[in-house]
PDB file of C-alpha atoms in Angstrom:
ATOM      1  CA  LEU A  18     135.643 122.138 139.550  1.00  0.00           C
ATOM      2  CA  VAL A  19     134.768 123.333 136.013  1.00  0.00           C
ATOM      3  CA  VAL A  20     133.202 119.974 135.072  1.00  0.00           C
ATOM      4  CA  THR A  21     131.094 119.917 138.211  1.00  0.00           C
ATOM      5  CA  THR A  22     129.784 123.411 137.568  1.00  0.00           C
ATOM      6  CA  PHE A  23     128.852 122.491 134.002  1.00  0.00           C
ATOM      7  CA  VAL A  24     126.907 119.382 135.085  1.00  0.00           C
ATOM      8  CA  ILE A  25     125.053 121.283 137.772  1.00  0.00           C
ATOM      9  CA  SER A  26     124.098 124.104 135.417  1.00  0.00           C
ATOM     10  CA  CYS A  27     122.813 121.667 132.771  1.00  0.00           C
ATOM     11  CA  LYS A  28     120.807 119.790 135.340  1.00  0.00           C
ATOM     12  CA  GLU A  29     119.036 122.977 136.375  1.00  0.00           C
ATOM     13  CA  GLU A  30     117.955 123.679 132.763  1.00  0.00           C
ATOM     14  CA  ILE A  31     116.443 120.219 132.110  1.00  0.00           C
ATOM     15  CA  ALA A  32     112.884 119.951 133.335  1.00  0.00           C
ATOM     16  CA  GLU A  33     111.910 116.450 134.301  1.00  0.00           C
ATOM     17  CA  GLU A  34     108.279 115.635 133.488  1.00  0.00           C
ATOM     18  CA  PRO A  35     106.768 112.256 134.178  1.00  0.00           C
ATOM     19  CA  LEU A  36     106.172 110.157 131.059  1.00  0.00           C
ATOM     20  CA  ASP A  37     102.516 109.188 130.472  1.00  0.00           C
ATOM     21  CA  LEU A  38     102.682 105.633 129.137  1.00  0.00           C
ATOM     22  CA  THR A  39      98.977 105.626 128.195  1.00  0.00           C
ATOM     23  CA  THR A  40      99.703 108.054 125.319  1.00  0.00           C
ATOM     24  CA  ILE A  41     102.500 105.929 123.836  1.00  0.00           C
ATOM     25  CA  PRO A  42     101.684 102.800 121.801  1.00  0.00           C
ATOM     26  CA  LEU A  43     102.819  99.606 123.496  1.00  0.00           C
ATOM     27  CA  GLN A  44     102.920  97.845 120.133  1.00  0.00           C
ATOM     28  CA  THR A  45     103.135  99.082 116.543  1.00  0.00           C
ATOM     29  CA  ILE A  46     102.640  96.876 113.494  1.00  0.00           C
ATOM     30  CA  GLU A  47     103.019  98.040 109.908  1.00  0.00           C
ATOM     31  CA  ASN A  48     101.128  96.308 107.070  1.00  0.00           C
ATOM     32  CA  MET A  49      99.016  94.254 109.473  1.00  0.00           C
ATOM     33  CA  SER A  50      97.076  91.314 108.052  1.00  0.00           C
ATOM     34  CA  ALA A  51      94.934  88.822 109.975  1.00  0.00           C
ATOM     35  CA  GLN A  52      92.795  85.922 108.775  1.00  0.00           C
ATOM     36  CA  GLN A  53      89.994  83.934 110.390  1.00  0.00           C
ATOM     37  CA  THR A  54      89.215  80.446 109.077  1.00  0.00           C
ATOM     38  CA  LYS A  55      86.807  77.671 110.007  1.00  0.00           C
ATOM     39  CA  ASP A  56      87.434  74.082 108.906  1.00  0.00           C
ATOM     40  CA  GLY A  57      90.028  75.343 106.434  1.00  0.00           C
ATOM     41  CA  VAL A  58      87.623  77.810 104.749  1.00  0.00           C
ATOM     42  CA  LEU A  59      88.503  81.503 104.908  1.00  0.00           C
ATOM     43  CA  GLN A  60      85.792  83.470 106.745  1.00  0.00           C
ATOM     44  CA  MET A  61      87.315  86.908 107.234  1.00  0.00           C
ATOM     45  CA  ARG A  62      90.454  88.859 106.411  1.00  0.00           C
ATOM     46  CA  MET A  63      91.495  92.178 107.993  1.00  0.00           C
ATOM     47  CA  GLU A  64      94.232  94.472 106.696  1.00  0.00           C
ATOM     48  CA  ALA A  65      95.628  97.821 107.854  1.00  0.00           C
ATOM     49  CA  PRO A  66      98.726  99.840 106.930  1.00  0.00           C
ATOM     50  CA  LEU A  67      99.332 100.608 110.626  1.00  0.00           C
ATOM     51  CA  LEU A  68      98.151  99.159 113.958  1.00  0.00           C
ATOM     52  CA  GLN A  69      98.934 100.844 117.279  1.00  0.00           C
ATOM     53  CA  ARG A  70      98.025  99.172 120.599  1.00  0.00           C
ATOM     54  CA  PHE A  71      97.444 101.305 123.711  1.00  0.00           C
ATOM     55  CA  GLU A  72      96.570 100.327 127.262  1.00  0.00           C
ATOM     56  CA  ASN A  73      95.361 102.084 130.410  1.00  0.00           C
ATOM     57  CA  GLU A  74      93.689 101.010 133.651  1.00  0.00           C
ATOM     58  CA  GLU A  75      90.155 100.866 132.196  1.00  0.00           C
ATOM     59  CA  GLU A  76      90.724  99.452 128.714  1.00  0.00           C
ATOM     60  CA  SER A  77      93.104  98.397 126.006  1.00  0.00           C
ATOM     61  CA  TYR A  78      92.554  99.367 122.398  1.00  0.00           C
ATOM     62  CA  GLU A  79      94.006  98.973 118.946  1.00  0.00           C
ATOM     63  CA  LEU A  80      93.957 102.040 116.724  1.00  0.00           C
ATOM     64  CA  PHE A  81      94.162 101.834 112.924  1.00  0.00           C
ATOM     65  CA  PRO A  82      94.907 105.496 111.996  1.00  0.00           C
ATOM     66  CA  ASN A  83      95.862 105.000 108.324  1.00  0.00           C
ATOM     67  CA  GLY A  84      92.893 102.973 107.104  1.00  0.00           C
ATOM     68  CA  PHE A  85      91.204  99.659 107.821  1.00  0.00           C
ATOM     69  CA  PHE A  86      89.898  96.989 105.424  1.00  0.00           C
ATOM     70  CA  VAL A  87      87.715  93.955 106.223  1.00  0.00           C
ATOM     71  CA  TYR A  88      86.906  91.226 103.689  1.00  0.00           C
ATOM     72  CA  ALA A  89      84.173  88.719 104.645  1.00  0.00           C
ATOM     73  CA  TYR A  90      83.630  85.456 102.762  1.00  0.00           C
ATOM     74  CA  ASN A  91      80.465  83.374 102.480  1.00  0.00           C
ATOM     75  CA  GLU A  92      80.109  79.665 103.279  1.00  0.00           C
ATOM     76  CA  GLU A  93      81.448  78.673  99.834  1.00  0.00           C
ATOM     77  CA  GLY A  94      84.575  80.781 100.321  1.00  0.00           C
ATOM     78  CA  MET A  95      83.547  83.548  97.903  1.00  0.00           C
ATOM     79  CA  LEU A  96      84.223  87.197  98.767  1.00  0.00           C
ATOM     80  CA  GLU A  97      80.841  88.637  99.707  1.00  0.00           C
ATOM     81  CA  THR A  98      81.385  91.787 101.767  1.00  0.00           C
ATOM     82  CA  GLN A  99      84.062  94.458 102.003  1.00  0.00           C
ATOM     83  CA  ILE A 100      84.202  97.219 104.625  1.00  0.00           C
ATOM     84  CA  GLU A 101      86.741 100.027 104.393  1.00  0.00           C
ATOM     85  CA  SER A 102      87.308 103.170 106.452  1.00  0.00           C
ATOM     86  CA  LYS A 103      89.923 105.858 107.025  1.00  0.00           C
ATOM     87  CA  VAL A 104      90.253 105.130 110.777  1.00  0.00           C
ATOM     88  CA  ALA A 105      89.156 102.238 113.002  1.00  0.00           C
ATOM     89  CA  ARG A 106      89.355 101.335 116.667  1.00  0.00           C
ATOM     90  CA  HIS A 107      88.966  98.051 118.559  1.00  0.00           C
ATOM     91  CA  THR A 108      88.417  98.458 122.317  1.00  0.00           C
ATOM     92  CA  THR A 109      88.393  95.806 125.037  1.00  0.00           C
ATOM     93  CA  SER A 110      87.532  96.555 128.671  1.00  0.00           C
ATOM     94  CA  ALA A 111      90.220  95.857 131.288  1.00  0.00           C
ATOM     95  CA  LYS A 112      88.394  92.736 132.456  1.00  0.00           C
ATOM     96  CA  GLY A 113      87.764  91.607 128.867  1.00  0.00           C
ATOM     97  CA  LYS A 114      83.982  91.546 129.288  1.00  0.00           C
ATOM     98  CA  GLN A 115      83.091  94.201 126.715  1.00  0.00           C
ATOM     99  CA  GLU A 116      84.423  94.573 123.175  1.00  0.00           C
ATOM    100  CA  THR A 117      83.618  97.248 120.573  1.00  0.00           C
ATOM    101  CA  TRP A 118      84.668  97.804 116.963  1.00  0.00           C
ATOM    102  CA  GLU A 119      84.269 101.267 115.437  1.00  0.00           C
ATOM    103  CA  ALA A 120      85.099 102.576 111.952  1.00  0.00           C
ATOM    104  CA  TYR A 121      85.231 106.293 111.113  1.00  0.00           C
ATOM    105  CA  GLY A 122      85.618 108.500 108.070  1.00  0.00           C
ATOM    106  CA  ASP A 123      84.258 107.632 104.623  1.00  0.00           C
ATOM    107  CA  VAL A 124      83.093 104.150 105.631  1.00  0.00           C
ATOM    108  CA  ALA A 125      82.037 102.066 102.624  1.00  0.00           C
ATOM    109  CA  ILE A 126      80.266  98.700 102.929  1.00  0.00           C
ATOM    110  CA  THR A 127      80.003  96.698  99.706  1.00  0.00           C
ATOM    111  CA  ASN A 128      78.070  93.442  99.284  1.00  0.00           C
ATOM    112  CA  PHE A 129      79.345  92.088  95.972  1.00  0.00           C
ATOM    113  CA  ILE A 130      76.791  89.277  95.672  1.00  0.00           C
ATOM    114  CA  LYS A 131      73.774  91.600  96.057  1.00  0.00           C
ATOM    115  CA  GLY A 132      75.448  94.470  94.174  1.00  0.00           C
ATOM    116  CA  GLU A 133      74.816  96.905  97.035  1.00  0.00           C
ATOM    117  CA  ARG A 134      77.071  99.642  98.383  1.00  0.00           C
ATOM    118  CA  MET A 135      76.473 101.730 101.508  1.00  0.00           C
ATOM    119  CA  GLU A 136      78.333 104.869 102.525  1.00  0.00           C
ATOM    120  CA  THR A 137      78.332 106.450 105.988  1.00  0.00           C
ATOM    121  CA  ASP A 138      80.643 108.305 108.337  1.00  0.00           C
ATOM    122  CA  THR A 139      80.634 105.963 111.343  1.00  0.00           C
ATOM    123  CA  LEU A 140      80.002 102.230 111.647  1.00  0.00           C
ATOM    124  CA  TYR A 141      79.848  99.963 114.706  1.00  0.00           C
ATOM    125  CA  TRP A 142      80.217  96.170 114.742  1.00  0.00           C
ATOM    126  CA  ASP A 143      78.692  94.095 117.547  1.00  0.00           C
ATOM    127  CA  ARG A 144      80.598  90.845 117.213  1.00  0.00           C
ATOM    128  CA  GLU A 145      78.569  88.949 119.818  1.00  0.00           C
ATOM    129  CA  GLN A 146      75.231  89.695 118.123  1.00  0.00           C
ATOM    130  CA  GLY A 147      76.704  89.511 114.613  1.00  0.00           C
ATOM    131  CA  LYS A 148      75.414  92.883 113.433  1.00  0.00           C
ATOM    132  CA  ILE A 149      76.681  96.191 112.070  1.00  0.00           C
ATOM    133  CA  TYR A 150      74.904  99.487 112.686  1.00  0.00           C
ATOM    134  CA  THR A 151      75.163 103.273 112.620  1.00  0.00           C
ATOM    135  CA  HIS A 152      73.120 106.282 113.711  1.00  0.00           C
ATOM    136  CA  CYS A 153      74.602 108.593 111.042  1.00  0.00           C
ATOM    137  CA  LEU A 154      73.493 109.470 107.522  1.00  0.00           C
ATOM    138  CA  VAL A 155      73.588 106.421 105.207  1.00  0.00           C
ATOM    139  CA  LYS A 156      73.479 106.323 101.416  1.00  0.00           C
ATOM    140  CA  MET A 157      72.724 102.942  99.837  1.00  0.00           C
ATOM    141  CA  TYR A 158      73.161 102.202  96.141  1.00  0.00           C
ATOM    142  CA  ALA A 159      71.535  99.004  94.841  1.00  0.00           C
ATOM    143  CA  PRO A 160      70.440  97.611  91.471  1.00  0.00           C
ATOM    144  CA  SER A 161      66.841  98.317  92.503  1.00  0.00           C
ATOM    145  CA  GLY A 162      67.432 101.997  93.323  1.00  0.00           C
ATOM    146  CA  PHE A 163      68.909 104.496  95.747  1.00  0.00           C
ATOM    147  CA  MET A 164      68.044 104.913  99.429  1.00  0.00           C
ATOM    148  CA  GLN A 165      69.274 107.328 102.047  1.00  0.00           C
ATOM    149  CA  GLY A 166      68.368 108.042 105.625  1.00  0.00           C
ATOM    150  CA  TYR A 167      69.592 108.212 109.199  1.00  0.00           C
ATOM    151  CA  GLY A 168      70.539 105.038 110.998  1.00  0.00           C
ATOM    152  CA  MET A 169      71.115 101.562 109.596  1.00  0.00           C
ATOM    153  CA  GLU A 170      71.199  98.059 110.991  1.00  0.00           C
ATOM    154  CA  SER A 171      72.217  94.840 109.245  1.00  0.00           C
ATOM    155  CA  ASP A 172      73.770  91.462 109.796  1.00  0.00           C
ATOM    156  CA  GLU A 173      77.582  91.541 109.699  1.00  0.00           C
ATOM    157  CA  MET A 174      77.658  90.392 106.062  1.00  0.00           C
ATOM    158  CA  ALA A 175      75.441  93.344 104.985  1.00  0.00           C
ATOM    159  CA  ARG A 176      72.894  90.937 103.494  1.00  0.00           C
ATOM    160  CA  ASN A 177      69.809  92.462 105.136  1.00  0.00           C
ATOM    161  CA  ALA A 178      70.476  96.172 105.548  1.00  0.00           C
ATOM    162  CA  ARG A 179      67.593  98.253 106.869  1.00  0.00           C
ATOM    163  CA  ILE A 180      67.672 102.046 106.897  1.00  0.00           C
ATOM    164  CA  GLU A 181      65.808 103.233 109.988  1.00  0.00           C
ATOM    165  CA  ARG A 182      64.669 106.739 108.949  1.00  0.00           C
ATOM    166  CA  PRO A 183      64.713 106.935 105.130  1.00  0.00           C
ATOM    167  CA  PHE A 184      64.099 110.083 103.072  1.00  0.00           C
ATOM    168  CA  ASP A 185      64.372 111.171  99.405  1.00  0.00           C
ATOM    169  CA  SER A 186      64.854 107.662  98.015  1.00  0.00           C
ATOM    170  CA  TYR A 187      63.926 106.378  94.590  1.00  0.00           C
ATOM    171  CA  GLY A 188      63.541 103.034  92.861  1.00  0.00           C
ATOM    172  CA  ILE A 189      64.459 101.817  89.408  1.00  0.00           C
ATOM    173  CA  VAL A 190      61.753 100.034  87.433  1.00  0.00           C
ATOM    174  CA  SER A 191      63.313  96.996  85.828  1.00  0.00           C
ATOM    175  CA  ARG A 192      60.406  96.245  83.452  1.00  0.00           C
ATOM    176  CA  ASP A 193      57.828  98.793  82.402  1.00  0.00           C
ATOM    177  CA  SER A 194      54.921  97.452  80.345  1.00  0.00           C
ATOM    178  CA  THR A 195      54.119 100.894  78.919  1.00  0.00           C
ATOM    179  CA  ALA A 196      57.563 101.525  77.486  1.00  0.00           C
ATOM    180  CA  ILE A 197      58.278 100.644  73.880  1.00  0.00           C
ATOM    181  CA  TYR A 198      61.884 100.063  72.955  1.00  0.00           C
ATOM    182  CA  ILE A 199      63.027 101.018  69.479  1.00  0.00           C
ATOM    183  CA  ASP A 200      66.483 100.016  68.373  1.00  0.00           C
ATOM    184  CA  THR A 201      67.518 103.192  66.565  1.00  0.00           C
ATOM    185  CA  VAL A 202      70.864 101.791  65.476  1.00  0.00           C
ATOM    186  CA  ASN A 203      69.486  98.735  63.695  1.00  0.00           C
ATOM    187  CA  PHE A 204      66.142 100.235  62.613  1.00  0.00           C
ATOM    188  CA  VAL A 205      65.563  99.628  58.914  1.00  0.00           C
ATOM    189  CA  GLY A 206      62.103 101.123  58.561  1.00  0.00           C
ATOM    190  CA  PRO A 207      58.863  99.873  57.032  1.00  0.00           C
ATOM    191  CA  ALA A 208      58.945  97.473  54.116  1.00  0.00           C
ATOM    192  CA  VAL A 209      58.736  99.253  50.751  1.00  0.00           C
ATOM    193  CA  LYS A 210      56.885  97.602  47.831  1.00  0.00           C
ATOM    194  CA  ASN A 211      58.741  97.361  44.561  1.00  0.00           C
ATOM    195  CA  ARG A 212      56.942  98.888  41.537  1.00  0.00           C
TER     196      ARG A 212
END
């Protein structure tokens, strides 16, 4: 009789709430790394400290909450582009017809071959059209100068980036015909005649 009373009293204190499986990751992977190759040549590499996969009736998505890194290689196999962000998300519709890639928080896009670096807060990748774009503020550092503006669109390798609404940009003149360079360290001075 005492045991039965104890079980009944405990059961009254426990509140049973239904578990929402859409808020719990179905899959978790630590130190995720994926590679894409074509004819034995590395095309792309993706890395993330943590991947969490969720699913609901409308879509399934992978969340990368601790950072996301993409390395893209050119046709010769040389590292050309790097994209890094604090958070990323890959979403696929339930029927698999629509796919989106999004990167958030201190997104940096570097094209090593052109020597360009872009910084923004949000970046989208349209894999079918092979382009990256954003509607946020973009800062672009290049050997030829500095550009900033709102909105950017480029191919997925960041070879042809175009800032849509630029403002307060400046260029660097690589060769100025009016400038005269004087080497002050190795300057000897005019020739002096001996008497």
